[in-house]
Coordinates of C-alpha atoms and ligand atoms in Angstrom, one line a residue:
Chain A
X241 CA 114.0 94.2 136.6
X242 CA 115.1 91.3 134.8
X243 CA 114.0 90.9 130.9
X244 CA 112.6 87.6 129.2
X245 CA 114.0 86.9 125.4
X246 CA 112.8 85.9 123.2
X247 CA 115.5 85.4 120.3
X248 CA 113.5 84.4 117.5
X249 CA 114.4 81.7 114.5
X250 CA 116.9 84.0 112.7
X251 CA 119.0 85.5 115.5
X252 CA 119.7 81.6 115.9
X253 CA 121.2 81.7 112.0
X254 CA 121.8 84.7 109.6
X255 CA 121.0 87.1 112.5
X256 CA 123.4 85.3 114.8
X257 CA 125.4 88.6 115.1
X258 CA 122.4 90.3 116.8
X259 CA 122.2 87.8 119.1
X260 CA 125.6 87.7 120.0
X261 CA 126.0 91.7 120.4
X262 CA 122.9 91.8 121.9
X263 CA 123.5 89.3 124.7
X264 CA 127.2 91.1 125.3
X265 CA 126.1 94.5 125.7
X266 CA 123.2 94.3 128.1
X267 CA 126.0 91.7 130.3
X268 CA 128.4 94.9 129.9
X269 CA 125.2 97.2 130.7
X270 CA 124.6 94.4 133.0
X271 CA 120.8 94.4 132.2
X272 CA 119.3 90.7 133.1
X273 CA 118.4 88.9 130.2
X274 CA 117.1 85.2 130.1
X275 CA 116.2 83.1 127.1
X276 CA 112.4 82.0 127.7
X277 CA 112.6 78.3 127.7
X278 CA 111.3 76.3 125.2
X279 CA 110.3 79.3 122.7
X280 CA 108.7 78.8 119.3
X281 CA 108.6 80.4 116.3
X282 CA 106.4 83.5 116.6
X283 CA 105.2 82.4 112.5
X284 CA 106.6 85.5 111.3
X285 CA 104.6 86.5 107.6
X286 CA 104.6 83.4 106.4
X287 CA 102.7 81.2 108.6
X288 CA 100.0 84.3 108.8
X289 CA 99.7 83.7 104.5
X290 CA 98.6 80.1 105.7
X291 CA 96.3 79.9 108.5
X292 CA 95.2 82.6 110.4
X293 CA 94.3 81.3 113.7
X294 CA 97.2 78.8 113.8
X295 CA 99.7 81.2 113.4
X296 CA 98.2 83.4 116.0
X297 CA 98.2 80.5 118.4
X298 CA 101.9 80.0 117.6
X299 CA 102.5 83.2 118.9
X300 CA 100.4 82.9 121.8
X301 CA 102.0 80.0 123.2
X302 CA 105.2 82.2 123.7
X303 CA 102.8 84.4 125.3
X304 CA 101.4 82.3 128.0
X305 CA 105.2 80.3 128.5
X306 CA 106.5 83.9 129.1
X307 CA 103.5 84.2 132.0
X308 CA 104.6 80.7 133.4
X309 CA 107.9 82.2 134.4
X310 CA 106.5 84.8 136.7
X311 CA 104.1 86.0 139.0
X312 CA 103.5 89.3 137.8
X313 CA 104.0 91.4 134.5
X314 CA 107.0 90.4 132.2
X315 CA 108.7 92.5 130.0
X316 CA 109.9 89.6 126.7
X317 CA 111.7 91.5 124.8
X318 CA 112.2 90.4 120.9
X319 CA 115.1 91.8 118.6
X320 CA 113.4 90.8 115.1
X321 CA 111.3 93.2 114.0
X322 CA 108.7 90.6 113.0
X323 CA 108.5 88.5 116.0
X324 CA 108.1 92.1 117.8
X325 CA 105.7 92.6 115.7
X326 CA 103.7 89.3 115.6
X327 CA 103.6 89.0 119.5
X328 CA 102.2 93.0 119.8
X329 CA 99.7 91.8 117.1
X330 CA 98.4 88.5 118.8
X331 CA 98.1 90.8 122.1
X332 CA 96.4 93.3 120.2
X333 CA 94.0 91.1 118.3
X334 CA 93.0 88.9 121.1
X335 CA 91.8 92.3 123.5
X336 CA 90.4 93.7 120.5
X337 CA 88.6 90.3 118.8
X338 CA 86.5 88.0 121.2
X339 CA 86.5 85.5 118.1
X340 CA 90.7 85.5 118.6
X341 CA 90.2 85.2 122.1
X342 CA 87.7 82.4 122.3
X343 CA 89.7 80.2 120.1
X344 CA 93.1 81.1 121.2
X345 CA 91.8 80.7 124.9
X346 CA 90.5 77.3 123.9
X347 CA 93.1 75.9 122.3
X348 CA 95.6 77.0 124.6
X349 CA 94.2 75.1 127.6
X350 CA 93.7 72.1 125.5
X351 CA 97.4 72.1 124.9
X352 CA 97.4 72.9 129.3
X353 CA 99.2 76.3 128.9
X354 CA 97.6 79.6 129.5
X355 CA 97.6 83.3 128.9
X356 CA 96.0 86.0 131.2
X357 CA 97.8 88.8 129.9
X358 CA 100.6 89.9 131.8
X359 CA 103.3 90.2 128.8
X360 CA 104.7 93.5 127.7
X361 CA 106.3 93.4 124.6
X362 CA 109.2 95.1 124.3
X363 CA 112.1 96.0 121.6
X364 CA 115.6 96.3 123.1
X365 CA 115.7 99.9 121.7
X366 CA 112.7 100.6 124.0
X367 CA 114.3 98.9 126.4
X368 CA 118.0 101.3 126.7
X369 CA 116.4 104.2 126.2
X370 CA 113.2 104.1 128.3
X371 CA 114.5 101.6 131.1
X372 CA 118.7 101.9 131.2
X373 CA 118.7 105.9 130.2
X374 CA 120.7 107.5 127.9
X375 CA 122.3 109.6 129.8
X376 CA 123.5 106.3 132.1
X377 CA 124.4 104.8 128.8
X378 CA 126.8 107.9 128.1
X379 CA 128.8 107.1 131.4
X380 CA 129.2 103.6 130.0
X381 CA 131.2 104.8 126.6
X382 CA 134.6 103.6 126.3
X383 CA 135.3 104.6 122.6
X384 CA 133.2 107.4 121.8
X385 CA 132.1 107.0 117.9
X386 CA 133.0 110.4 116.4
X387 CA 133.6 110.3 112.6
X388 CA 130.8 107.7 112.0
X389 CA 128.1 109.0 110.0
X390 CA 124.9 106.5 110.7
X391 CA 122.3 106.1 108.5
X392 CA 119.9 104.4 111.1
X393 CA 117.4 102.2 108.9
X394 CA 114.5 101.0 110.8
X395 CA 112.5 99.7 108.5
X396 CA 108.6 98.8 109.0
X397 CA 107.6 96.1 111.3
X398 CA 109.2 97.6 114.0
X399 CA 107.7 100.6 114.4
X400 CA 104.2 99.7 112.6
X401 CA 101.5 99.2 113.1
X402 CA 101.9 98.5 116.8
X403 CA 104.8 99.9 118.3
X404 CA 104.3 102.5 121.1
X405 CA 107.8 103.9 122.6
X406 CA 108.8 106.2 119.0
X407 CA 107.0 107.5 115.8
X408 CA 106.1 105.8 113.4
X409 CA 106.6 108.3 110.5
X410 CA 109.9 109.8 111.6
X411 CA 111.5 107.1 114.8
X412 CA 114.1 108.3 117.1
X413 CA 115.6 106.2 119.4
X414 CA 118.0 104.1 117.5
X415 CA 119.6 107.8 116.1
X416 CA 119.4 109.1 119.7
X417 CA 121.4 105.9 121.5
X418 CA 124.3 106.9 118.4
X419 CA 124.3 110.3 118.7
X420 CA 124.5 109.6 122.8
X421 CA 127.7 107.3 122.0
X422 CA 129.3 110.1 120.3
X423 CA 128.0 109.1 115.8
X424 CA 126.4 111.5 113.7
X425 CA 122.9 110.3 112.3
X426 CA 122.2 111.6 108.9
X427 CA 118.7 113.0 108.5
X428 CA 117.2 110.9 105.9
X429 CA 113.6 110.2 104.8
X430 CA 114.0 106.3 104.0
X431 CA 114.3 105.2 108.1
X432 CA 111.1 103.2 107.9
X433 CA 110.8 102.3 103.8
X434 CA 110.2 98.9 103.5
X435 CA 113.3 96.4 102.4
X436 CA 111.1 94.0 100.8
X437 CA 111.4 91.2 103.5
X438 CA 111.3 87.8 102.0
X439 CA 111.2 89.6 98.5
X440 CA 115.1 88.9 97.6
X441 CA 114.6 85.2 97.9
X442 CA 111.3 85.3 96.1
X443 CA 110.9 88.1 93.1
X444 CA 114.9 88.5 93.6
X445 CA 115.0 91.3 91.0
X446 CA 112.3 93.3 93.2
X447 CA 114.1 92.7 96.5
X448 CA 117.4 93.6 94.9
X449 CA 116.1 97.2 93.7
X450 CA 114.2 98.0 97.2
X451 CA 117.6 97.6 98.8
X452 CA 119.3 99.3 96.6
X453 CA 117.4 102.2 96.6
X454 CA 118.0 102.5 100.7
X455 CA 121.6 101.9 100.2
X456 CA 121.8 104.7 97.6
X457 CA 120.0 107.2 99.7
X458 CA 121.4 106.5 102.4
X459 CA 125.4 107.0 101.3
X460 CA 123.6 110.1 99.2
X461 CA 123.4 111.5 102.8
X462 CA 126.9 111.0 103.6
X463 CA 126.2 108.2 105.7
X464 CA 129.5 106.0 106.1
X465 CA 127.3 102.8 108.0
X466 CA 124.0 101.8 108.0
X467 CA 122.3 100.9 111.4
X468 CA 119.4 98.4 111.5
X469 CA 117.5 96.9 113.9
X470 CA 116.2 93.8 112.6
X471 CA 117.5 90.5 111.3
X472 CA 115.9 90.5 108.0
X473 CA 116.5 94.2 106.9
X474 CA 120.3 93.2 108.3
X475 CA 120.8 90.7 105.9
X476 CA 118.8 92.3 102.7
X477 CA 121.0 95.1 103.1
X478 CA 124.4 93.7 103.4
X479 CA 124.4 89.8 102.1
X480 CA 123.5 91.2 98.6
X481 CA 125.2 94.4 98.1
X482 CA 127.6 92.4 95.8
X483 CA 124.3 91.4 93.5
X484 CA 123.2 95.2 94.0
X485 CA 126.4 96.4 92.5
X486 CA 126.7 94.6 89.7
X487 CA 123.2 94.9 88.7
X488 CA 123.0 99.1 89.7
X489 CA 126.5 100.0 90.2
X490 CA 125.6 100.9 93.7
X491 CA 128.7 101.0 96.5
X492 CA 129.1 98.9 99.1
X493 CA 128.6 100.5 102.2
X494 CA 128.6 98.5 105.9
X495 CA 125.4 97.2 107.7
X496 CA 125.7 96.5 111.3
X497 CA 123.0 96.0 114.1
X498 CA 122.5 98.6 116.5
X499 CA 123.7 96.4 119.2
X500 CA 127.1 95.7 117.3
X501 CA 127.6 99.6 117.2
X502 CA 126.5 100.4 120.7
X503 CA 129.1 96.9 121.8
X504 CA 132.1 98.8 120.0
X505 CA 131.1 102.2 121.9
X506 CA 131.4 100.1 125.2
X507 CA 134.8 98.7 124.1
X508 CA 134.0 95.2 123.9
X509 CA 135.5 92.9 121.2
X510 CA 135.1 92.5 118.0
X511 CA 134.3 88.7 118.5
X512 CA 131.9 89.3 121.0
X513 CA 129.8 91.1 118.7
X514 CA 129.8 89.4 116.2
X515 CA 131.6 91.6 113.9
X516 CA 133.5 88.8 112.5
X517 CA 130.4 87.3 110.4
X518 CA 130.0 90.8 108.3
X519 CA 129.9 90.3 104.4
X520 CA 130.9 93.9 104.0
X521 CA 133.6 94.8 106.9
X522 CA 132.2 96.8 109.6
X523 CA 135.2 98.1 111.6
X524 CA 136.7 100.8 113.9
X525 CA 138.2 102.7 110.9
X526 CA 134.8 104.3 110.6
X527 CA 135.4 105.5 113.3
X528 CA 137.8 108.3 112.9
X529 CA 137.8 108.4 109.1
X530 CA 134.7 108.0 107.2
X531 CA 136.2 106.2 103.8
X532 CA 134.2 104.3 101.8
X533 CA 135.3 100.4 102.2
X534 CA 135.5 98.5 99.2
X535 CA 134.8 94.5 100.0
Chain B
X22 CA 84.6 98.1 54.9
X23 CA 86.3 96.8 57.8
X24 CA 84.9 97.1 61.5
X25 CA 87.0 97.9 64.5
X26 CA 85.9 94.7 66.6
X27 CA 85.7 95.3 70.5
X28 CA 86.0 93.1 73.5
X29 CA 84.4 94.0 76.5
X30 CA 87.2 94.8 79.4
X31 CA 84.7 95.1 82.4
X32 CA 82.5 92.0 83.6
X33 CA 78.9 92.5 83.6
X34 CA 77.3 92.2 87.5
X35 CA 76.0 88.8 86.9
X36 CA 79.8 87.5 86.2
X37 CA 81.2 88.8 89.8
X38 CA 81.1 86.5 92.8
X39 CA 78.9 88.0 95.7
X40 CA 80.2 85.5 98.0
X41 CA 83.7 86.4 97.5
X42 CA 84.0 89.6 99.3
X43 CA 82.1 88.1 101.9
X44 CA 84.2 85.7 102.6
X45 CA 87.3 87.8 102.8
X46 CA 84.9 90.4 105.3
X47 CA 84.9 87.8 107.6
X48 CA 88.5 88.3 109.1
X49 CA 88.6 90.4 112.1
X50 CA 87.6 93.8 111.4
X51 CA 87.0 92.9 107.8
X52 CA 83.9 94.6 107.5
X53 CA 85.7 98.1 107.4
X54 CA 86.4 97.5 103.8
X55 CA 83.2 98.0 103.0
X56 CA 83.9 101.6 103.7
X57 CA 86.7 102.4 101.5
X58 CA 86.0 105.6 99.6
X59 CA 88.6 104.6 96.9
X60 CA 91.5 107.8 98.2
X61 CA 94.4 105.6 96.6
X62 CA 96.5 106.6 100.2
X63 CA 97.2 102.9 99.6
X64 CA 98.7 102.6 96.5
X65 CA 100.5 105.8 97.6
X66 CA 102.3 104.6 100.3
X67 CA 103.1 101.4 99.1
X68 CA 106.8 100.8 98.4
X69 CA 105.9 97.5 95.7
X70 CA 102.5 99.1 94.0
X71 CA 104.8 100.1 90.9
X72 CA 105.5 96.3 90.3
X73 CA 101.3 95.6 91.0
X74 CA 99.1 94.9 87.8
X75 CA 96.4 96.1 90.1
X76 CA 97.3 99.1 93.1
X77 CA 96.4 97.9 96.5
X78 CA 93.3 100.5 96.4
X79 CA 92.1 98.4 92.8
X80 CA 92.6 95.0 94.9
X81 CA 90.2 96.5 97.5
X82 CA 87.8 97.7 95.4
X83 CA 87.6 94.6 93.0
X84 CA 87.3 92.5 96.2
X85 CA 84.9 94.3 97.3
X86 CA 82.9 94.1 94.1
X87 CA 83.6 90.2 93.7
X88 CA 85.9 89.9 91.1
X89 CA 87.3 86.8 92.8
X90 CA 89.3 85.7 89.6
X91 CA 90.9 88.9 88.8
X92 CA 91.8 89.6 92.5
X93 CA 93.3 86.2 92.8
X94 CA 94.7 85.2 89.6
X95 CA 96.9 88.7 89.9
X96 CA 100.6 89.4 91.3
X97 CA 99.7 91.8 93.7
X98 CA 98.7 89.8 97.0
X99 CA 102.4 88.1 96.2
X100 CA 103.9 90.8 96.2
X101 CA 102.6 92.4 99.7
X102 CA 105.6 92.2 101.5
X103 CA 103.2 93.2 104.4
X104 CA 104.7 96.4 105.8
X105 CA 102.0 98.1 106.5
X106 CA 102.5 101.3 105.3
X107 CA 99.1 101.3 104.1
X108 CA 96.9 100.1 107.0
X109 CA 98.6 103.0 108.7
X110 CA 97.6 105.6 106.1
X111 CA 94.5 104.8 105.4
X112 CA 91.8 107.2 106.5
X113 CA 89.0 104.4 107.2
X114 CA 91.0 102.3 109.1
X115 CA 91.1 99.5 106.7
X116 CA 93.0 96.6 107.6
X117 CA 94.6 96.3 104.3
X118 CA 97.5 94.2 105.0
X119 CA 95.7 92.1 106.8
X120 CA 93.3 92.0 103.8
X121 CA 96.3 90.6 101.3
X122 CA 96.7 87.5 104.0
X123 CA 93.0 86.4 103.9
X124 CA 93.7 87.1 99.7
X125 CA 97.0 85.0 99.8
X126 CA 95.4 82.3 102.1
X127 CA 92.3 81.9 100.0
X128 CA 94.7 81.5 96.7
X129 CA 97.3 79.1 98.7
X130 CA 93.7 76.7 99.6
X131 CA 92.2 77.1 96.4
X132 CA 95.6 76.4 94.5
X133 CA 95.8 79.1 92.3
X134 CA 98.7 81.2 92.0
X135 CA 100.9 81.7 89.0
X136 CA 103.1 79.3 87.8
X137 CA 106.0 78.4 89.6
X138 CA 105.5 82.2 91.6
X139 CA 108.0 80.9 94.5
X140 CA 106.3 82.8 97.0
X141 CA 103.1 80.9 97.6
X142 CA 105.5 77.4 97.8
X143 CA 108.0 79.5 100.6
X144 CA 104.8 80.0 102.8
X145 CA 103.5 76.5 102.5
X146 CA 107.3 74.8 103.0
X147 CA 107.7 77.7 106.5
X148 CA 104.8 76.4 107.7
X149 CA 105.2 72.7 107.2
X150 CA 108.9 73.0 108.8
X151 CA 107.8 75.2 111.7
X152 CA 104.7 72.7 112.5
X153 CA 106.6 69.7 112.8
X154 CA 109.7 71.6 114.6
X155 CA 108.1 74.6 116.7
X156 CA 111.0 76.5 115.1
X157 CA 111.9 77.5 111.2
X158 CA 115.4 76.8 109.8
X159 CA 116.6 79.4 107.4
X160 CA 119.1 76.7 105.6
X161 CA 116.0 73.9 104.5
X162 CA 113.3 76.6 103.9
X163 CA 115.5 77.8 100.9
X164 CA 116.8 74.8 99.9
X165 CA 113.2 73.7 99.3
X166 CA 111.9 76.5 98.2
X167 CA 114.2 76.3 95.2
X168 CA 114.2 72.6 94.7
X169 CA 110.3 73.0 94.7
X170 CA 110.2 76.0 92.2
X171 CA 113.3 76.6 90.4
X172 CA 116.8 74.4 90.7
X173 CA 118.8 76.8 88.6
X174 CA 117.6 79.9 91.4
X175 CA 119.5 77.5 93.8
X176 CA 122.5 77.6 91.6
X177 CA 122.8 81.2 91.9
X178 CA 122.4 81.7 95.6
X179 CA 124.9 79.2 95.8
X180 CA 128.1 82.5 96.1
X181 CA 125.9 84.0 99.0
X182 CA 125.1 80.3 101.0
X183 CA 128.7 79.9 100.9
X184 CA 129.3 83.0 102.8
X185 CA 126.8 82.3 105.1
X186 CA 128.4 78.8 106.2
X187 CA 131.9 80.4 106.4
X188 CA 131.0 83.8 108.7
X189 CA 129.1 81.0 110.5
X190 CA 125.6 82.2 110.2
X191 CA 124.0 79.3 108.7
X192 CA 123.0 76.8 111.4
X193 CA 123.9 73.2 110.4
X194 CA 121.8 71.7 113.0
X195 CA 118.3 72.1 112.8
X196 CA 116.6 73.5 115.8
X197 CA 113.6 71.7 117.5
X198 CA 111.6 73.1 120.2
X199 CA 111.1 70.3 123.4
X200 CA 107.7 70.2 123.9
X201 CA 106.9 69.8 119.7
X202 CA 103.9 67.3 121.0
X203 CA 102.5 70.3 123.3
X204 CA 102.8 72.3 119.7
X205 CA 101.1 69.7 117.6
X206 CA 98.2 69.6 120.1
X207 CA 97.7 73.4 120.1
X208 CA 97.5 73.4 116.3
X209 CA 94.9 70.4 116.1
X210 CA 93.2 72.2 119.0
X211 CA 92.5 75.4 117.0
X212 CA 92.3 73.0 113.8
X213 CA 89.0 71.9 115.5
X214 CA 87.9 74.9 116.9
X215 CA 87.9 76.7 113.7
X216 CA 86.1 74.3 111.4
Ligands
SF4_857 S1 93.7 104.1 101.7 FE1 91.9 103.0 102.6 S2 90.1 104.3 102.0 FE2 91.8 104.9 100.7 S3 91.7 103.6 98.8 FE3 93.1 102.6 100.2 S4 91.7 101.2 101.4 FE4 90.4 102.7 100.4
SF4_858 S1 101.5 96.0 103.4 FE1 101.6 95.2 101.2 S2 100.0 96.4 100.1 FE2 100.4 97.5 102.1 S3 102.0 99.0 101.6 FE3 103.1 97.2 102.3 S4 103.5 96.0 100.5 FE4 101.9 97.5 99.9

């Protein structure tokens, strides 16, 4: 089965990591992944703050360019938490509200594109654990992870409101593909808290103290690295641990994507997955030590 | 003798706005929030309701009841970081986060949000960049977003932009979709569809 992706607007800049580490591990895994051509911008929460129906069109033309490329069902599978999120919603809404459907319908043939359904949105979490198998992922370790303690942050859009493949309350899948690799997870109750999105550009001094309370918690737990799974949370969490410190004394701990983790468990380079562009050094010394780092 | 002199706090029924909460009922499912039985599950679960003036249960309820200047004029629907830890919680299904858009998006149109509150000016700039692109670029929406509100906030991003050039994660280019005329025609489709 081959997979459709849909990259979104900030695994093209601050998320570029993802993207990178994403792209190398399912050609290590080799899962088929092909950017869908011509995507937009799915309107993450700020178009939605604007105009309703616009922004749900926005997303729907994804929708029905994703249905061009195939006969029959595709599987697009989106990274960012929010484009994930968006898409499942503008699927959701236009089954569930015949107003939605009416005008998205409309407006989508008067642009000549069209949607009849056939997408499946998918995360790439859902995607190695439900499709690739974690127990086919296990025979893929090169560099088994032992020593690194993971706090695995998945923060909210991902799992809420829509998503169907792990709990909402208390998600899984991202500590089960670690532990598989060979990490510890630490058991903590912050996985989905909210990391204020948007916030630490707009009421910075709210932003900064939502982050800092998941860093906190999450090093109280004896984690030594901080998982995510989404582009935003990624860069919340690390870009401004140097404004969190000096404003709450907090450490500096390292923030990697999932992907990045999973990349150095399969032994590819550093480069390749993007571990270059960390503010805060994410690196294989975590791997049998567990020290703090201090960047 | 002095009197203690007292203002009245609460507006008389005659001072709310029927058509308010009727207007903000009309988003999909929007007429669930007639059923809110005032729990607070809300306000519980919400990560930003200790920097609210009102809870997100007191924003329901005062929609609800039409105080459309109170319900607008306050921080809260800015501060929705829409994470939706209360839509899940809630016990009547209310669709609260979705509630705080159709707030925000009838503050944005009516131009009333408070002064130089950056957030309202970052969802305008997105979606002017994204209509004319098909795609947003992290690197402009900032930059105007602080030009627009606040020059000396762009000062002190400055350290962190820097780092974002050199690890190579800010995009110097600006991305543009191929088809942006296919966009444009989709928008003014639903443009006239909806009005
Ligand atoms: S959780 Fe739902 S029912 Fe309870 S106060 Fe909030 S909106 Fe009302
Ligand atoms: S969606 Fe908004 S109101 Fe609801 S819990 Fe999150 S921040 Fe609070």
């Amino acid at each position: 089965m081959s997979y459709l992706y849909f990259p979104g607007c900030s695994l093209k800049e601050t998320g570029k990591s993802y993207d990178e580490s994403l792209r190398a591990i399912f050609a290590k895994l080799e899962i088929p992944l092909v950017e869908l051509p011509d995507w937009n911008c799915c309107g993450a929460t700020s178009y939605m703050a604007v105009n309703e129906m616009k922004a749900y069109a926005l997303a729907a033309r994804n929708l029905a360019l994703a249905e061009e490329t195939s006969e029959s069902e595709v599987n697009v599978v989106a990274p960012c938490s929010a484009c994930y999120m968006v898409l499942s919603k503008v699927q959701k809404y236009m089954d569930e509200f015949s107003e939605i459907s009416d005008t998205i319908h409309g407006a989508l043939s008067d642009a000549g594109l069209k949607y009849t359904g056939k997408v499946k949105m998918r995360h790439p979490l859902d995607v190695i654990v439900n499709d690739f198998g974690l127990a086919a992922l296990h025979q893929k370790i090169a560099q088994p992870l032992e020593g690194m303690k993971i706090a695995c942050y998945y923060g909210c859009q991902l799992v809420r409101p829509y998503a169907e493949f792990d709990d909402q309350d208390d998600p899984q899948t991202m500590d089960l593909i670690l532990q598989t690799l060979g990490a510890e997870t630490v058991d903590w109750p912050l996985k989905t808290r909210c990391c204020g999105g948007t916030l630490t550009g707009t009421v910075e001094n709210v932003g900064l103290r939502l982050n800092d309370i998941l860093l906190k918690e999450a090093q109280k737990r004896g984690a030594n690295a901080i998982a995510t799974a989404c582009s935003l949370c990624q860069f919340n969490l690390e870009c401004y641990q140097n404004k969190i410190q000096k404003n709450y004394g907090t450490e500096n701990v390292p923030v990697a994507y999932f992907t990045q983790i999973i990349g150095m468990a399969l032994g590819l380079d550093d480069k390749d997955l993007g571990l270059h562009r960390s503010f805060v050094p994410f690196s294989k010394d975590l791997i049998k030590g567990g020290a703090h780092v201090h960047a | 003798m002095s009197t203690l002199h007292f203002e009245r706090q609460i507006k008389y029924e005659s001072e709310l706005d029927s058509q308010f909460p009727k207007e903000i009922m009309e988003i999909p499912g929007g007429e669930h929030l007639a059923t809110c039985i005032q729990c607070g599950t809300c306000s519980g679960a919400c990560p930003l309701s200790i920097y609210m003036d009102h809870s997100p249960r007191k924003i329901i309820a005062m929609t609800r009841a039409g105080f459309k200047d109170d319900v607008l004029d306050s921080r809260t629907i800015w501060l929705c970081a829409s994470c939706y830890s209360c839509t899940v919680e809630c016990p009547k299904q209310i669709k609260i986060t979705d509630t705080m858009y159709a707030l925000k998006r009838k503050a944005i149109k009516e131009n009333r949000y408070p002064k130089g509150f950056p957030v309202p000016v970052l969802a305008r700039e997105f979606f002017g960049i994204v209509k004319k692109t098909g795609r947003n670029n992290e690197r402009n929406l900032l930059l105007k977003l602080y030009l627009k509100t606040n020059v000396l906030r762009l000062f002190k991003q400055i350290p962190i932009g820097l780092k974002l050039f050199f690890k190579g994660r800010l995009g110097l280019k600006s991305e543009k979709i191929k088809k942006t005329k296919q966009l444009q025609t989709l928008l003014d489709a639903v443009e006239r569809r909806t009005s």
